[in-house]
mmCIF file of C-alpha atoms in Angstrom:
data_model
loop_
_atom_site.group_PDB
_atom_site.id
_atom_site.type_symbol
_atom_site.label_atom_id
_atom_site.label_comp_id
_atom_site.label_asym_id
_atom_site.label_seq_id
_atom_site.Cartn_x
_atom_site.Cartn_y
_atom_site.Cartn_z
ATOM 1 C CA UNK A 1 -3.012 5.498 18.485
ATOM 2 C CA UNK A 2 -5.168 8.572 17.759
ATOM 3 C CA UNK A 3 -3.564 9.540 14.408
ATOM 4 C CA UNK A 4 -4.909 12.906 13.191
ATOM 5 C CA UNK A 5 -7.576 14.493 15.390
ATOM 6 C CA UNK A 6 -9.743 17.415 14.274
ATOM 7 C CA UNK A 7 -12.102 19.489 16.388
ATOM 8 C CA UNK A 8 -14.879 20.443 16.187
ATOM 9 C CA UNK A 9 -16.676 17.958 13.918
ATOM 10 C CA UNK A 10 -19.463 20.407 13.074
ATOM 11 C CA UNK A 11 -19.714 24.206 13.307
ATOM 12 C CA UNK A 12 -22.172 26.871 12.231
ATOM 13 C CA UNK A 13 -20.891 30.441 12.006
ATOM 14 C CA UNK A 14 -22.479 33.728 11.144
ATOM 15 C CA UNK A 15 -20.922 35.819 8.384
ATOM 16 C CA UNK A 16 -18.091 37.894 9.802
ATOM 17 C CA UNK A 17 -17.387 35.687 12.813
ATOM 18 C CA UNK A 18 -13.958 34.218 13.377
ATOM 19 C CA UNK A 19 -13.016 30.779 14.581
ATOM 20 C CA UNK A 20 -10.150 28.305 14.783
ATOM 21 C CA UNK A 21 -10.255 24.739 13.527
ATOM 22 C CA UNK A 22 -7.972 22.532 15.558
ATOM 23 C CA UNK A 23 -5.754 19.735 14.227
ATOM 24 C CA UNK A 24 -3.395 17.540 16.217
ATOM 25 C CA UNK A 25 -1.314 14.511 15.249
ATOM 26 C CA UNK A 26 0.608 12.068 17.402
ATOM 27 C CA UNK A 27 2.822 10.459 14.745
ATOM 28 C CA UNK A 28 5.696 12.979 14.927
ATOM 29 C CA UNK A 29 5.103 13.922 11.278
ATOM 30 C CA UNK A 30 6.895 17.032 10.099
ATOM 31 C CA UNK A 31 4.426 17.768 7.291
ATOM 32 C CA UNK A 32 0.908 18.976 8.068
ATOM 33 C CA UNK A 33 -1.667 20.501 5.749
ATOM 34 C CA UNK A 34 -5.244 21.724 5.467
ATOM 35 C CA UNK A 35 -7.605 20.892 2.599
ATOM 36 C CA UNK A 36 -11.162 21.860 1.847
ATOM 37 C CA UNK A 37 -13.578 19.571 0.029
ATOM 38 C CA UNK A 38 -16.403 21.022 -2.045
ATOM 39 C CA UNK A 39 -18.870 19.292 -4.382
ATOM 40 C CA UNK A 40 -17.602 19.408 -7.948
ATOM 41 C CA UNK A 41 -14.255 20.930 -6.870
ATOM 42 C CA UNK A 42 -12.683 17.994 -5.087
ATOM 43 C CA UNK A 43 -10.061 18.479 -2.378
ATOM 44 C CA UNK A 44 -7.943 21.613 -2.575
ATOM 45 C CA UNK A 45 -4.902 22.586 -0.510
ATOM 46 C CA UNK A 46 -5.312 25.689 1.689
ATOM 47 C CA UNK A 47 -2.061 25.908 3.671
ATOM 48 C CA UNK A 48 0.704 23.548 4.612
ATOM 49 C CA UNK A 49 3.653 23.318 7.002
ATOM 50 C CA UNK A 50 6.928 21.441 6.637
ATOM 51 C CA UNK A 51 7.871 21.815 10.279
ATOM 52 C CA UNK A 52 7.396 23.895 13.413
ATOM 53 C CA UNK A 53 7.637 27.585 12.557
ATOM 54 C CA UNK A 54 7.391 27.039 8.790
ATOM 55 C CA UNK A 55 4.166 27.485 6.833
ATOM 56 C CA UNK A 56 3.280 28.220 3.214
ATOM 57 C CA UNK A 57 0.243 28.854 1.052
ATOM 58 C CA UNK A 58 -1.516 26.270 -1.017
ATOM 59 C CA UNK A 59 -3.994 26.629 -3.845
ATOM 60 C CA UNK A 60 -6.797 28.491 -1.993
ATOM 61 C CA UNK A 61 -5.271 30.403 0.970
ATOM 62 C CA UNK A 62 -7.360 33.597 0.946
ATOM 63 C CA UNK A 63 -9.369 34.159 4.119
ATOM 64 C CA UNK A 64 -7.367 31.653 6.174
ATOM 65 C CA UNK A 65 -4.374 31.926 8.495
ATOM 66 C CA UNK A 66 -2.175 29.234 9.961
ATOM 67 C CA UNK A 67 0.727 28.959 12.368
ATOM 68 C CA UNK A 68 2.722 26.013 13.645
ATOM 69 C CA UNK A 69 4.328 26.436 17.030
ATOM 70 C CA UNK A 70 4.702 22.704 17.777
ATOM 71 C CA UNK A 71 5.197 19.553 15.706
ATOM 72 C CA UNK A 72 1.861 18.170 16.922
ATOM 73 C CA UNK A 73 -0.562 21.042 16.271
ATOM 74 C CA UNK A 74 -1.582 22.961 13.149
ATOM 75 C CA UNK A 75 -4.636 25.202 13.710
ATOM 76 C CA UNK A 76 -6.511 26.870 10.854
ATOM 77 C CA UNK A 77 -7.996 30.292 11.547
ATOM 78 C CA UNK A 78 -10.882 31.856 9.688
ATOM 79 C CA UNK A 79 -10.507 35.600 10.185
ATOM 80 C CA UNK A 80 -13.946 36.792 9.015
ATOM 81 C CA UNK A 81 -16.148 33.929 7.864
ATOM 82 C CA UNK A 82 -17.940 34.192 4.529
ATOM 83 C CA UNK A 83 -20.623 31.915 3.004
ATOM 84 C CA UNK A 84 -18.031 30.865 0.376
ATOM 85 C CA UNK A 85 -16.101 29.189 3.193
ATOM 86 C CA UNK A 86 -18.911 26.719 3.795
ATOM 87 C CA UNK A 87 -17.138 23.427 3.208
ATOM 88 C CA UNK A 88 -15.714 20.296 4.776
ATOM 89 C CA UNK A 89 -12.195 20.869 6.074
ATOM 90 C CA UNK A 90 -9.613 18.116 6.385
ATOM 91 C CA UNK A 91 -6.269 18.153 8.133
ATOM 92 C CA UNK A 92 -3.520 15.763 7.011
ATOM 93 C CA UNK A 93 -0.056 14.820 8.193
ATOM 94 C CA UNK A 94 2.854 12.825 6.802
ATOM 95 C CA UNK A 95 6.582 12.409 6.736
ATOM 96 C CA UNK A 96 8.145 14.147 3.734
ATOM 97 C CA UNK A 97 6.822 12.450 0.595
ATOM 98 C CA UNK A 98 5.357 9.746 2.798
ATOM 99 C CA UNK A 99 1.913 8.275 3.259
ATOM 100 C CA UNK A 100 -0.579 10.989 4.149
ATOM 101 C CA UNK A 101 -3.050 10.435 6.990
ATOM 102 C CA UNK A 102 -6.236 12.464 7.243
ATOM 103 C CA UNK A 103 -8.484 13.483 10.089
ATOM 104 C CA UNK A 104 -12.236 12.890 10.140
ATOM 105 C CA UNK A 105 -13.036 16.395 8.963
ATOM 106 C CA UNK A 106 -14.842 19.503 10.202
ATOM 107 C CA UNK A 107 -18.116 20.345 8.503
ATOM 108 C CA UNK A 108 -18.450 24.156 8.540
ATOM 109 C CA UNK A 109 -21.540 26.112 7.553
ATOM 110 C CA UNK A 110 -21.417 29.914 7.304
ATOM 111 C CA UNK A 111 -24.829 31.597 7.269
ATOM 112 C CA UNK B 1 -0.531 22.990 -13.158
ATOM 113 C CA UNK B 2 -1.059 19.330 -12.270
ATOM 114 C CA UNK B 3 -4.487 17.980 -13.115
ATOM 115 C CA UNK B 4 -5.740 14.595 -11.945
ATOM 116 C CA UNK B 5 -8.699 12.871 -13.590
ATOM 117 C CA UNK B 6 -10.554 9.774 -12.446
ATOM 118 C CA UNK B 7 -12.728 7.727 -14.751
ATOM 119 C CA UNK B 8 -15.431 6.610 -14.341
ATOM 120 C CA UNK B 9 -17.031 9.097 -11.949
ATOM 121 C CA UNK B 10 -19.442 6.394 -10.771
ATOM 122 C CA UNK B 11 -19.551 2.637 -11.067
ATOM 123 C CA UNK B 12 -22.100 0.027 -10.013
ATOM 124 C CA UNK B 13 -21.193 -3.658 -10.068
ATOM 125 C CA UNK B 14 -22.616 -6.913 -8.671
ATOM 126 C CA UNK B 15 -20.850 -8.528 -5.757
ATOM 127 C CA UNK B 16 -17.932 -10.761 -6.696
ATOM 128 C CA UNK B 17 -16.809 -8.851 -9.777
ATOM 129 C CA UNK B 18 -13.224 -7.788 -10.306
ATOM 130 C CA UNK B 19 -12.980 -4.126 -11.222
ATOM 131 C CA UNK B 20 -10.502 -1.449 -12.245
ATOM 132 C CA UNK B 21 -10.547 2.218 -11.309
ATOM 133 C CA UNK B 22 -8.523 4.621 -13.405
ATOM 134 C CA UNK B 23 -6.502 7.711 -12.503
ATOM 135 C CA UNK B 24 -4.588 9.913 -14.932
ATOM 136 C CA UNK B 25 -2.360 12.932 -14.292
ATOM 137 C CA UNK B 26 -0.977 15.561 -16.646
ATOM 138 C CA UNK B 27 2.499 16.184 -15.171
ATOM 139 C CA UNK B 28 4.659 13.081 -14.891
ATOM 140 C CA UNK B 29 7.092 14.851 -12.507
ATOM 141 C CA UNK B 30 5.418 13.346 -9.459
ATOM 142 C CA UNK B 31 7.032 11.758 -6.456
ATOM 143 C CA UNK B 32 4.367 9.465 -5.017
ATOM 144 C CA UNK B 33 0.796 8.497 -5.799
ATOM 145 C CA UNK B 34 -1.669 7.536 -3.107
ATOM 146 C CA UNK B 35 -5.088 5.901 -3.264
ATOM 147 C CA UNK B 36 -7.705 6.691 -0.627
ATOM 148 C CA UNK B 37 -11.158 5.512 0.293
ATOM 149 C CA UNK B 38 -13.825 7.885 1.596
ATOM 150 C CA UNK B 39 -17.106 6.733 3.105
ATOM 151 C CA UNK B 40 -20.040 9.195 3.133
ATOM 152 C CA UNK B 41 -19.560 11.886 5.756
ATOM 153 C CA UNK B 42 -16.205 10.483 6.808
ATOM 154 C CA UNK B 43 -12.539 11.266 6.391
ATOM 155 C CA UNK B 44 -10.074 9.770 3.935
ATOM 156 C CA UNK B 45 -8.577 6.376 4.649
ATOM 157 C CA UNK B 46 -5.252 5.587 3.013
ATOM 158 C CA UNK B 47 -5.312 2.404 0.929
ATOM 159 C CA UNK B 48 -2.002 2.279 -0.922
ATOM 160 C CA UNK B 49 1.017 4.503 -1.499
ATOM 161 C CA UNK B 50 3.118 3.924 -4.617
ATOM 162 C CA UNK B 51 6.501 5.598 -4.723
ATOM 163 C CA UNK B 52 7.694 6.915 -8.080
ATOM 164 C CA UNK B 53 10.363 4.204 -8.309
ATOM 165 C CA UNK B 54 7.736 1.463 -7.914
ATOM 166 C CA UNK B 55 5.350 0.108 -10.498
ATOM 167 C CA UNK B 56 2.795 -1.462 -8.190
ATOM 168 C CA UNK B 57 1.697 -2.082 -4.634
ATOM 169 C CA UNK B 58 -0.608 -4.724 -3.203
ATOM 170 C CA UNK B 59 -2.687 -4.880 -0.051
ATOM 171 C CA UNK B 60 -5.103 -7.762 0.343
ATOM 172 C CA UNK B 61 -7.625 -7.649 -2.518
ATOM 173 C CA UNK B 62 -6.265 -4.312 -3.744
ATOM 174 C CA UNK B 63 -3.520 -3.815 -6.311
ATOM 175 C CA UNK B 64 -2.420 -0.419 -7.535
ATOM 176 C CA UNK B 65 -0.132 0.178 -10.499
ATOM 177 C CA UNK B 66 1.740 3.269 -11.605
ATOM 178 C CA UNK B 67 3.046 4.225 -15.050
ATOM 179 C CA UNK B 68 4.667 7.629 -14.681
ATOM 180 C CA UNK B 69 5.643 7.987 -18.319
ATOM 181 C CA UNK B 70 2.047 7.671 -19.480
ATOM 182 C CA UNK B 71 0.620 9.544 -16.493
ATOM 183 C CA UNK B 72 -1.629 6.717 -15.338
ATOM 184 C CA UNK B 73 -2.454 4.652 -12.291
ATOM 185 C CA UNK B 74 -5.019 1.922 -11.836
ATOM 186 C CA UNK B 75 -6.584 0.457 -8.718
ATOM 187 C CA UNK B 76 -7.663 -3.155 -9.138
ATOM 188 C CA UNK B 77 -10.182 -4.563 -6.663
ATOM 189 C CA UNK B 78 -10.585 -8.323 -6.715
ATOM 190 C CA UNK B 79 -13.767 -10.142 -5.756
ATOM 191 C CA UNK B 80 -15.663 -6.974 -4.822
ATOM 192 C CA UNK B 81 -17.906 -6.950 -1.726
ATOM 193 C CA UNK B 82 -20.757 -4.647 -0.633
ATOM 194 C CA UNK B 83 -18.420 -3.299 2.043
ATOM 195 C CA UNK B 84 -16.188 -1.938 -0.741
ATOM 196 C CA UNK B 85 -18.904 0.608 -1.591
ATOM 197 C CA UNK B 86 -17.329 4.046 -1.132
ATOM 198 C CA UNK B 87 -15.679 6.848 -3.074
ATOM 199 C CA UNK B 88 -12.123 6.110 -4.179
ATOM 200 C CA UNK B 89 -9.718 9.010 -4.608
ATOM 201 C CA UNK B 90 -6.267 9.120 -6.115
ATOM 202 C CA UNK B 91 -3.787 11.867 -5.321
ATOM 203 C CA UNK B 92 -0.311 12.680 -6.584
ATOM 204 C CA UNK B 93 2.527 14.292 -4.671
ATOM 205 C CA UNK B 94 4.533 16.983 -6.429
ATOM 206 C CA UNK B 95 8.296 16.494 -6.522
ATOM 207 C CA UNK B 96 8.816 18.749 -3.523
ATOM 208 C CA UNK B 97 6.604 16.402 -1.531
ATOM 209 C CA UNK B 98 4.594 19.248 -0.041
ATOM 210 C CA UNK B 99 1.372 19.118 -2.030
ATOM 211 C CA UNK B 100 -1.171 16.460 -2.922
ATOM 212 C CA UNK B 101 -3.348 17.070 -5.986
ATOM 213 C CA UNK B 102 -6.541 15.036 -5.923
ATOM 214 C CA UNK B 103 -8.736 13.583 -8.608
ATOM 215 C CA UNK B 104 -12.497 13.997 -8.418
ATOM 216 C CA UNK B 105 -13.012 10.414 -7.256
ATOM 217 C CA UNK B 106 -14.909 7.330 -8.417
ATOM 218 C CA UNK B 107 -18.082 6.522 -6.502
ATOM 219 C CA UNK B 108 -18.348 2.731 -6.308
ATOM 220 C CA UNK B 109 -21.432 0.762 -5.412
ATOM 221 C CA UNK B 110 -21.213 -3.013 -5.035
ATOM 222 C CA UNK B 111 -24.637 -4.628 -5.039
ATOM 223 C CA UNK B 112 -25.309 -7.835 -3.067
#
């Protein structure tokens, strides 16, 4: 049982580059979300989805795009990376109001 | 806006002690509260989920309580072990069930 799988684990980008962080879950959860974790700021919600085709913004959505074409996958796209997006990114999934399960994280550095 | 606070920010105890970690939240209109463990450089591991209709949950040496009216939750760890050393995070679900708001965490070190 893989749970929530994130790829890549580490990434270094140059300012202005774009990339996609991948997230997949095999628990048939309808809810999926992306968080970023920064020292002194804790974990903050970027975007979330309550089902295939439905997404919404969280607390810090600027500079990120998401889409959800299947129940299993919820990719996070950085359109034009900035140093302020250096962070650890976590994907999570759950049933509505249920126990949330997190991936192992993607550590992103933007230089 | 929901705010979640965890006290203390760091805690060091000798092995075998019982300890309590505290979590407080400003808006009592929550649905669930979840406790997580995070090891350095790793993801979050779910420890306990307390639904708003419950007052406590137990798993092994862990017991979590929830008092919605006072905006507080506690995580009790019995007979602590060095392997319990980690950062413990609490998070509350809003009523819509679509957003978790996290506390800043308590960094626990259990010394042999």
